[in-house]
Amino acid sequence: MTQVFERYSAPQRDPDDDTPRLECGVFGIYDAEEAAGLTALGLHALQHRGQEACGIAAFDGQKFTTERHMGQVGDAFGGGGLGERLPGRFAIGHTRYSTAGGSFIRNVQPMFADLESGGVALAHNGNLTNFLTLREQLVAAGAIFQSTSDSEVILHLLARSRKARLIERFIDALMQIEGGYALVALTNKKLIGVRDPLGIRPLVLGQLDGKPVLASETCALDMIGAQFVRDIEHGEMVVIDHTGIESIRPFPAQQARPCIFEYVYFARPDSVVNGRSVYEVRKRMGRRLAQETPAEVDVVVPVPDSGVPAALGFAQEANLPFEMGIIRNHYVGRTFIQPTQGQREMGVRMKLAPNRSVLAGKRVMLIDDSIVRGTNSVRVVRMVREAGAKEVHLRSASPPIQWPDYYGIDMPDRENLLAANHSVEEIAKILNVDSMGYLSVDGLYWAMEAGVRDAASPQFTDHYFTGDYPTRLLDREIALGRNDAVERQLSFLVDA
């Protein structure tokens, strides 16, 4: 008999797309008029954190209503009648970038479960590093999974807990999961927010006319006119109900280690993450980059859009002109996965176009936020040279990415990371640039105004640069022992 199944594997990436991907953004609001509409607006502000799927769950005091879609927030929730489709004063939402084998409607969040204490909807940002282990244990014990998402594991743990109160059940479930995550959950009485023990993934608390709001980033609060109250702290659970906001600390005390890549790439520049302006940090990264890797050039050009603040800081520090030498077309989504090299080149030009008046005859300093595999950099450099640049120098505003991530960032395996396999001199030749440079790890910590990196107890999650993972990687350890890191079967169902 022929079996069909999907596997848990590395994402099937667009060959032209060299940017890291963050898998999720979450939002929740308690006791507000048009809660679903406000949630849709909040998700729109978080669209950069996930562009393949989105969903909203609302509660009207009697029943839950959920709506989940493939595609972007504006397409899914931009029309009229949202309040009628998703009624109630309580809602949570989720926007998602999926992994391969998982870009299906059954994996879209929020996920919902009927428990004996009532319904619960859950939306989750990040990755559980013991997801596969827990899932196999649950399946062996008779659990039936409807998705291949690690978020569903949390719902099963909630359902199987023998604790009496729902909050105790949540704590029971949280004590069994590992990794980096931020989650929001909605019950018939409460809105719950949780941040992992190290605070790897971000979560903030705001208020709109006195009504509590939870979101992945402050830009979502700004979108709906809410005021920032504070960051949810690492290892904190907040429970919001009609009596107010209760803070619970279910985990043993640990030092916070938030993800430093939020500042390098993921967070929107207008967000404030863990008390730091993302825009200002990125400008400081550019300033330090100019100090560490100077070059004789005529003009500083960002690779848009995420390279703009660092390029501005570089230009100011080096006293050089800052120019938009590459123009991004904001009306093009993901580059099509084209069957031929020539068509792929055309796909890149659909997104980025050279500004010849800036580039021709100039010694150009290109500033990018980070370089993963280098595929996009090769094409950008070629484009700039074809536009008449006399020299092309490339700088990365982050340190060399040498290690993959397991906490919610889609990065290739180590053998596909450019800096893990080549020296800086070799990378310059591969990318066909006159010089190549990276920000140092110490320089990144300087830009964060965090002091010198403490090697014994790092202030941030920075394993992509250092190989220093902040938690154990149980699923990976087991997979390596079995020699099946890619081949662990999750589902016999293939979605059409």
Coordinates of C-alpha atoms in Angstrom, one line a residue:
M1 CA 0.0 0.0 0.0
T2 CA 1.3 3.4 -0.9
Q3 CA 1.5 5.9 1.9
V4 CA 1.3 9.7 1.5
F5 CA 2.6 11.9 4.2
E6 CA 4.1 15.3 4.9
R7 CA 7.5 15.6 6.7
Y8 CA 8.8 18.0 9.2
S9 CA 11.6 19.6 7.3
A10 CA 13.4 22.8 6.5
P11 CA 11.3 25.3 4.7
Q12 CA 11.1 25.2 0.9
R13 CA 12.5 28.6 0.3
D14 CA 12.3 30.8 -2.7
P15 CA 15.7 30.5 -4.3
D16 CA 15.9 34.3 -4.7
D17 CA 14.9 35.0 -1.1
D18 CA 17.9 35.3 1.2
T19 CA 16.1 37.0 4.1
P20 CA 15.5 35.2 7.4
R21 CA 11.9 34.7 8.2
L22 CA 10.2 35.0 11.6
E23 CA 7.2 32.7 11.9
C24 CA 4.6 34.6 13.9
G25 CA 3.0 37.7 15.4
V26 CA 0.3 37.6 18.1
F27 CA -2.3 40.1 19.3
G28 CA -5.0 40.1 21.9
I29 CA -7.5 42.5 23.4
Y30 CA -9.9 42.3 26.3
D31 CA -13.4 43.9 26.6
A32 CA -13.3 46.4 23.8
E33 CA -15.8 47.5 21.2
E34 CA -15.1 45.9 17.8
A35 CA -12.5 43.7 19.3
A36 CA -12.1 41.7 16.0
G37 CA -11.6 44.8 14.0
L38 CA -9.0 46.1 16.4
T39 CA -7.3 42.8 16.3
A40 CA -7.2 42.9 12.4
L41 CA -5.6 46.3 12.6
G42 CA -3.0 45.0 15.1
L43 CA -2.2 42.1 12.9
H44 CA -1.8 44.4 9.9
A45 CA 0.9 46.2 11.9
L46 CA 2.5 42.8 12.6
Q47 CA 2.3 41.7 9.0
H48 CA 6.1 41.7 8.7
R49 CA 6.3 38.9 11.2
G50 CA 4.4 36.5 9.0
Q51 CA 2.8 36.8 5.6
E52 CA 1.4 33.4 4.6
A53 CA -1.6 33.0 6.9
C54 CA -3.6 34.8 9.5
G55 CA -6.5 34.2 11.8
I56 CA -8.7 35.7 14.5
A57 CA -10.7 34.2 17.3
A58 CA -13.4 36.2 19.1
F59 CA -15.7 35.6 22.1
D60 CA -19.1 37.4 22.6
G61 CA -19.8 36.2 26.1
Q62 CA -21.5 33.0 25.0
K63 CA -19.7 31.5 22.0
F64 CA -16.3 31.6 20.3
T65 CA -16.0 32.4 16.6
T66 CA -12.9 31.8 14.6
E67 CA -11.8 32.7 11.1
R68 CA -8.6 31.6 9.6
H69 CA -7.2 32.3 6.1
M70 CA -4.2 31.6 3.9
G71 CA -2.8 34.9 2.7
Q72 CA -2.2 38.4 4.2
V73 CA -4.3 40.3 6.7
G74 CA -5.6 42.9 4.4
D75 CA -7.0 40.3 2.0
A76 CA -8.5 38.2 4.7
F77 CA -10.0 40.8 7.0
G78 CA -10.0 44.0 5.0
G79 CA -13.6 43.8 3.9
G80 CA -16.7 44.9 5.7
G81 CA -18.8 42.9 8.1
L82 CA -16.0 41.8 10.3
G83 CA -17.9 42.7 13.5
E84 CA -20.9 40.5 12.3
R85 CA -18.6 37.6 11.3
L86 CA -16.5 37.7 14.5
P87 CA -18.7 39.3 17.2
G88 CA -17.7 40.1 20.7
R89 CA -15.6 42.3 22.9
F90 CA -12.7 39.8 23.3
A91 CA -10.4 38.6 20.6
I92 CA -6.9 37.2 19.8
G93 CA -5.2 37.1 16.5
H94 CA -2.2 35.6 14.7
T95 CA -0.2 36.2 11.6
R96 CA 2.1 33.4 10.4
Y97 CA 5.0 32.5 8.2
S98 CA 5.0 28.7 8.0
T99 CA 7.5 25.9 7.5
A100 CA 7.4 23.4 4.7
G101 CA 4.8 20.7 5.0
G102 CA 2.9 23.2 7.2
S103 CA 1.5 25.9 4.9
F104 CA -2.0 24.6 5.2
I105 CA -5.2 26.0 6.6
R106 CA -5.3 23.3 9.3
N107 CA -2.1 24.8 10.8
V108 CA -3.3 28.4 10.8
Q109 CA -3.9 29.9 14.2
P110 CA -5.5 30.8 16.5
M111 CA -6.2 27.1 17.4
F112 CA -9.3 26.3 19.4
A113 CA -10.2 23.4 21.8
D114 CA -13.2 22.6 23.8
L115 CA -12.1 21.7 27.3
E116 CA -14.2 20.5 30.2
S117 CA -13.9 24.0 31.7
G118 CA -14.9 25.7 28.5
G119 CA -13.4 26.8 25.2
V120 CA -9.9 28.1 24.8
A121 CA -8.3 29.7 21.7
L122 CA -4.5 30.0 21.5
A123 CA -2.0 31.8 19.3
H124 CA 1.7 31.2 19.6
N125 CA 4.9 32.9 18.3
G126 CA 8.1 30.9 18.3
N127 CA 9.2 27.3 18.4
L128 CA 9.1 24.6 21.0
T129 CA 12.4 22.7 20.9
N130 CA 10.8 19.6 22.4
F131 CA 7.7 19.7 20.2
L132 CA 8.3 16.5 18.4
T133 CA 9.2 14.6 21.6
L134 CA 6.0 15.8 23.3
R135 CA 3.9 15.1 20.2
E136 CA 5.2 11.5 20.0
Q137 CA 4.4 11.0 23.7
L138 CA 0.9 12.4 23.3
V139 CA 0.2 10.3 20.2
A140 CA 1.4 7.2 21.9
A141 CA -1.0 8.0 24.8
G142 CA -3.9 8.2 22.3
A143 CA -4.0 11.9 21.4
I144 CA -5.4 12.8 18.0
F145 CA -3.7 15.7 16.2
Q146 CA -5.4 17.8 13.6
S147 CA -2.3 19.8 12.6
T148 CA 1.4 19.6 12.5
S149 CA 1.8 22.8 14.5
D150 CA 3.6 22.9 17.8
S151 CA 0.8 25.1 19.1
E152 CA -1.5 22.2 19.2
V153 CA 0.8 20.4 21.6
I154 CA 0.0 23.1 24.2
L155 CA -3.7 22.5 23.8
H156 CA -3.3 18.8 24.3
L157 CA -1.2 19.4 27.4
L158 CA -3.9 21.7 28.7
A159 CA -6.6 19.1 28.0
R160 CA -4.7 16.3 29.7
S161 CA -3.7 18.2 32.8
R162 CA -5.4 17.0 36.0
K163 CA -5.2 20.3 37.7
A164 CA -8.4 21.8 38.9
R165 CA -8.2 25.4 37.7
L166 CA -7.6 26.5 34.1
I167 CA -4.7 28.7 35.1
E168 CA -3.1 25.8 37.0
R169 CA -3.6 23.7 33.8
F170 CA -1.7 26.4 31.8
I171 CA 1.1 26.4 34.3
D172 CA 1.2 22.6 34.2
A173 CA 1.5 22.7 30.4
L174 CA 4.1 25.5 30.4
M175 CA 6.3 23.5 32.7
Q176 CA 6.5 20.8 30.1
I177 CA 7.4 22.8 27.0
E178 CA 10.9 24.2 26.1
G179 CA 12.1 26.7 23.6
G180 CA 11.4 30.3 22.7
Y181 CA 7.8 31.5 22.6
A182 CA 5.3 34.1 23.4
L183 CA 1.6 33.2 23.4
V184 CA -1.8 34.7 23.9
A185 CA -4.9 32.6 24.9
L186 CA -8.5 33.5 25.2
T187 CA -11.0 31.6 27.4
N188 CA -14.6 32.4 28.3
K189 CA -13.4 34.6 31.2
K190 CA -9.8 35.5 30.7
L191 CA -7.1 36.8 28.3
I192 CA -3.8 35.2 29.0
G193 CA -0.3 36.2 27.9
V194 CA 2.9 34.2 28.5
R195 CA 6.6 34.8 27.6
D196 CA 9.1 32.1 27.7
P197 CA 11.5 31.8 30.7
L198 CA 14.4 33.6 28.9
G199 CA 12.2 36.1 27.1
I200 CA 13.5 35.0 23.7
R201 CA 10.3 36.1 21.8
P202 CA 8.8 39.5 22.6
L203 CA 5.4 40.4 24.1
V204 CA 4.1 43.7 25.3
L205 CA 1.2 45.0 27.3
G206 CA -0.7 48.1 26.3
Q207 CA -4.1 49.7 27.0
L208 CA -6.7 51.2 24.8
D209 CA -9.1 53.4 26.8
G210 CA -8.3 51.4 29.9
K211 CA -8.8 48.0 28.1
P212 CA -5.8 45.7 28.1
V213 CA -4.0 44.8 24.9
L214 CA -1.3 42.2 24.3
A215 CA 1.0 42.3 21.2
S216 CA 4.3 41.0 19.8
E217 CA 5.5 44.6 19.2
T218 CA 4.6 48.2 20.2
C219 CA 3.9 49.1 16.5
A220 CA 0.7 47.1 16.9
L221 CA -0.3 49.2 19.8
D222 CA 0.4 52.4 17.8
M223 CA -1.7 51.1 15.0
I224 CA -4.9 51.0 17.1
G225 CA -4.0 54.1 19.2
A226 CA -3.2 52.2 22.4
Q227 CA -0.7 53.2 25.0
F228 CA 2.3 51.1 25.8
V229 CA 2.3 50.0 29.5
R230 CA 5.3 47.7 29.7
D231 CA 7.0 44.6 28.4
I232 CA 5.8 41.3 29.6
E233 CA 8.8 40.1 31.5
H234 CA 10.7 36.9 30.8
G235 CA 9.0 33.9 32.4
E236 CA 5.9 35.9 33.2
M237 CA 2.3 35.0 32.8
V238 CA -0.3 37.7 32.8
V239 CA -4.0 36.8 33.5
I240 CA -6.5 39.5 32.5
D241 CA -10.1 39.3 33.6
H242 CA -12.9 41.6 34.9
T243 CA -11.0 42.1 38.1
G244 CA -7.8 43.4 36.5
I245 CA -4.4 42.1 35.6
E246 CA -2.6 39.4 37.6
S247 CA 1.1 38.7 37.2
I248 CA 2.2 35.1 37.8
R249 CA 5.8 33.8 37.8
P250 CA 5.5 30.0 37.2
F251 CA 9.1 29.4 36.2
P252 CA 12.3 29.3 38.3
A253 CA 14.1 32.6 38.1
Q254 CA 16.6 33.0 35.2
Q255 CA 18.5 35.8 33.6
A256 CA 16.6 37.2 30.6
R257 CA 18.2 36.5 27.1
P258 CA 15.9 38.2 24.5
C259 CA 16.5 37.5 20.8
I260 CA 19.1 40.0 19.5
F261 CA 17.9 39.3 15.9
E262 CA 14.7 41.2 16.7
Y263 CA 16.9 44.3 16.5
V264 CA 19.0 43.2 13.5
Y265 CA 16.1 42.4 11.3
F266 CA 12.7 41.2 12.5
A267 CA 11.1 44.0 14.5
R268 CA 9.7 47.0 12.7
P269 CA 12.1 50.0 13.1
D270 CA 9.3 52.1 14.8
S271 CA 8.9 49.5 17.5
V272 CA 10.5 49.6 21.0
V273 CA 11.6 46.1 22.0
N274 CA 12.6 45.5 25.6
G275 CA 13.0 49.2 26.2
R276 CA 15.2 49.9 23.2
S277 CA 14.2 51.8 20.0
V278 CA 14.8 49.4 17.1
Y279 CA 15.5 52.3 14.8
E280 CA 18.2 53.8 17.1
V281 CA 19.9 50.4 17.7
R282 CA 20.1 49.9 13.9
K283 CA 21.6 53.3 13.4
R284 CA 24.2 52.6 16.1
M285 CA 25.0 49.3 14.3
G286 CA 25.7 51.3 11.2
R287 CA 27.9 53.7 13.1
R288 CA 30.0 50.9 14.7
L289 CA 30.2 49.2 11.3
A290 CA 31.7 52.3 9.8
Q291 CA 34.3 52.4 12.6
E292 CA 35.2 48.7 12.3
T293 CA 35.2 48.3 8.5
P294 CA 35.9 51.6 6.8
A295 CA 36.6 51.9 3.0
E296 CA 37.3 54.7 0.5
V297 CA 34.0 55.1 -1.2
D298 CA 31.9 57.9 -2.7
V299 CA 28.4 57.0 -1.5
V300 CA 26.5 54.8 1.0
V301 CA 23.6 52.9 -0.4
P302 CA 21.2 50.7 1.7
V303 CA 19.8 47.4 0.5
P304 CA 16.1 48.3 1.1
D305 CA 14.2 48.3 3.3
S306 CA 15.8 46.8 6.4
G307 CA 19.3 48.1 5.6
V308 CA 18.2 51.7 5.7
P309 CA 18.8 52.7 9.3
A310 CA 22.2 51.0 9.5
A311 CA 23.2 52.7 6.2
L312 CA 22.2 56.0 7.6
G313 CA 24.3 55.5 10.7
F314 CA 27.2 54.4 8.6
A315 CA 27.0 57.4 6.4
Q316 CA 26.7 59.8 9.3
E317 CA 29.7 58.2 11.1
A318 CA 31.9 58.2 8.0
N319 CA 30.7 61.6 6.8
L320 CA 29.6 60.2 3.4
P321 CA 26.6 60.9 1.3
F322 CA 23.6 58.6 1.9
E323 CA 21.6 57.9 -1.2
M324 CA 18.8 55.5 -2.2
G325 CA 20.7 53.8 -5.0
I326 CA 18.4 50.8 -5.0
I327 CA 14.6 51.3 -5.2
R328 CA 12.3 48.7 -3.8
N329 CA 8.9 48.0 -5.5
H330 CA 6.5 47.7 -2.5
Y331 CA 3.7 46.3 -4.7
V332 CA 5.4 43.0 -5.3
G333 CA 5.1 40.1 -2.8
R334 CA 7.4 37.1 -2.6
T335 CA 9.4 36.4 -5.8
F336 CA 7.9 33.6 -7.8
I337 CA 9.9 30.4 -7.7
Q338 CA 10.8 30.5 -11.4
P339 CA 12.0 27.4 -13.3
T340 CA 14.9 29.1 -15.1
Q341 CA 17.8 31.2 -14.0
G342 CA 16.9 34.0 -16.4
Q343 CA 13.3 34.2 -15.0
R344 CA 14.7 34.2 -11.4
E345 CA 16.9 37.2 -12.3
M346 CA 13.8 39.0 -13.6
G347 CA 12.0 38.2 -10.4
V348 CA 14.7 40.0 -8.4
R349 CA 14.3 43.0 -10.7
M350 CA 10.6 43.0 -10.0
K351 CA 11.4 43.8 -6.3
L352 CA 14.6 45.9 -6.6
A353 CA 15.7 48.3 -9.2
P354 CA 19.0 50.3 -9.5
N355 CA 18.9 54.1 -9.4
R356 CA 21.5 54.7 -12.1
S357 CA 21.9 58.4 -11.4
V358 CA 23.2 57.5 -7.9
L359 CA 25.4 54.5 -8.9
A360 CA 27.0 55.3 -12.2
G361 CA 30.8 56.0 -11.9
K362 CA 30.7 55.8 -8.1
R363 CA 32.5 53.7 -5.5
V364 CA 29.5 52.3 -3.8
M365 CA 29.2 51.1 -0.2
L366 CA 26.2 48.7 0.0
I367 CA 24.8 48.1 3.5
D368 CA 22.6 45.1 4.2
D369 CA 21.1 44.1 7.5
S370 CA 22.4 40.6 7.4
I371 CA 23.6 38.0 4.9
V372 CA 22.4 34.4 5.1
R373 CA 23.2 32.3 2.0
G374 CA 24.3 35.2 -0.2
T375 CA 22.0 34.4 -3.1
N376 CA 20.3 37.8 -3.0
S377 CA 23.6 39.6 -2.4
V378 CA 25.1 38.1 -5.6
R379 CA 22.2 39.5 -7.7
V380 CA 22.1 42.9 -5.9
V381 CA 25.9 43.4 -6.5
R382 CA 25.5 42.4 -10.1
M383 CA 22.7 44.8 -10.5
V384 CA 24.7 47.7 -9.0
R385 CA 27.7 46.9 -11.2
E386 CA 25.5 46.8 -14.3
A387 CA 24.2 50.2 -13.4
G388 CA 27.7 51.6 -13.8
A389 CA 29.3 51.5 -10.3
K390 CA 33.0 51.8 -10.5
E391 CA 33.5 49.8 -7.3
V392 CA 31.1 47.8 -5.0
H393 CA 31.9 47.3 -1.3
L394 CA 29.5 45.3 0.9
R395 CA 28.9 45.5 4.6
S396 CA 26.6 43.4 6.8
A397 CA 25.2 45.3 9.8
S398 CA 25.1 42.0 11.7
P399 CA 27.9 39.6 12.6
P400 CA 28.4 36.6 10.3
I401 CA 25.5 34.2 10.6
Q402 CA 27.1 30.8 11.2
W403 CA 24.5 28.7 13.1
P404 CA 20.9 27.9 12.4
D405 CA 18.0 28.9 14.7
Y406 CA 15.4 26.6 16.5
Y407 CA 13.3 29.3 18.3
G408 CA 11.1 30.5 15.5
I409 CA 13.5 31.9 12.8
D410 CA 13.5 30.1 9.5
M411 CA 17.2 29.8 8.6
P412 CA 19.0 27.2 6.5
D413 CA 21.0 24.4 8.0
R414 CA 24.7 25.2 8.8
E415 CA 26.0 23.8 5.5
N416 CA 23.9 26.4 3.6
L417 CA 25.0 29.4 5.7
L418 CA 27.6 31.4 3.7
A419 CA 29.6 32.6 6.7
A420 CA 29.7 29.2 8.3
N421 CA 31.6 27.8 5.3
H422 CA 33.8 30.6 3.9
S423 CA 36.2 33.2 5.1
V424 CA 35.5 36.9 4.6
E425 CA 38.0 37.0 1.8
E426 CA 36.3 34.0 0.1
I427 CA 32.9 35.6 0.6
A428 CA 34.1 38.8 -1.2
K429 CA 35.1 36.7 -4.2
I430 CA 31.8 34.7 -4.2
L431 CA 29.8 37.9 -4.1
N432 CA 32.1 39.7 -6.5
V433 CA 32.7 42.8 -4.3
D434 CA 35.8 44.8 -3.9
S435 CA 35.7 44.4 -0.1
M436 CA 33.5 42.7 2.4
G437 CA 32.9 43.4 6.1
Y438 CA 30.7 42.4 9.0
L439 CA 29.8 44.0 12.3
S440 CA 31.6 42.2 15.1
V441 CA 29.7 40.6 18.0
D442 CA 31.2 43.1 20.4
G443 CA 30.1 45.8 18.0
L444 CA 26.5 44.5 18.1
Y445 CA 26.5 44.5 21.9
W446 CA 27.9 48.1 21.8
A447 CA 25.0 49.1 19.5
M448 CA 22.6 47.6 22.1
E449 CA 24.3 49.6 24.8
A450 CA 24.6 46.4 26.7
G451 CA 28.3 46.5 27.7
V452 CA 30.7 43.7 26.8
R453 CA 29.2 40.3 26.0
D454 CA 29.4 38.0 29.0
A455 CA 30.6 34.7 27.6
A456 CA 29.7 32.8 30.7
S457 CA 26.1 34.3 30.8
P458 CA 25.3 36.2 27.6
Q459 CA 22.9 39.1 27.8
F460 CA 21.0 38.1 24.7
T461 CA 20.1 35.0 22.6
D462 CA 22.8 35.3 19.9
H463 CA 23.5 31.7 18.9
Y464 CA 23.2 32.5 15.2
F465 CA 26.5 34.3 15.6
T466 CA 28.2 32.5 18.4
G467 CA 26.8 28.9 18.5
D468 CA 25.8 29.5 22.1
Y469 CA 22.2 28.1 22.3
P470 CA 20.4 29.3 25.4
T471 CA 18.3 26.1 25.9
R472 CA 18.8 22.4 25.2
L473 CA 17.6 21.3 21.8
L474 CA 15.9 18.1 22.7
D475 CA 14.2 17.3 19.4
R476 CA 17.4 17.9 17.5
E477 CA 19.5 15.8 20.0
I478 CA 17.1 12.9 19.6
A479 CA 16.9 13.3 15.8
L480 CA 20.7 13.3 15.5
G481 CA 20.8 10.2 17.6
R482 CA 18.3 8.5 15.2
N483 CA 19.9 10.1 12.2
D484 CA 16.5 11.3 11.0
A485 CA 16.7 15.1 11.6
V486 CA 14.6 15.7 8.4
E487 CA 12.6 12.5 8.1
R488 CA 10.4 12.5 11.2
Q489 CA 6.9 11.8 9.9
L490 CA 4.2 14.0 11.3
S491 CA 1.1 13.4 9.3
F492 CA -0.3 10.9 6.7
L493 CA -2.5 13.7 5.3
V494 CA -1.5 15.7 2.3
D495 CA -3.5 18.9 1.8
A496 CA -4.6 19.6 -1.8

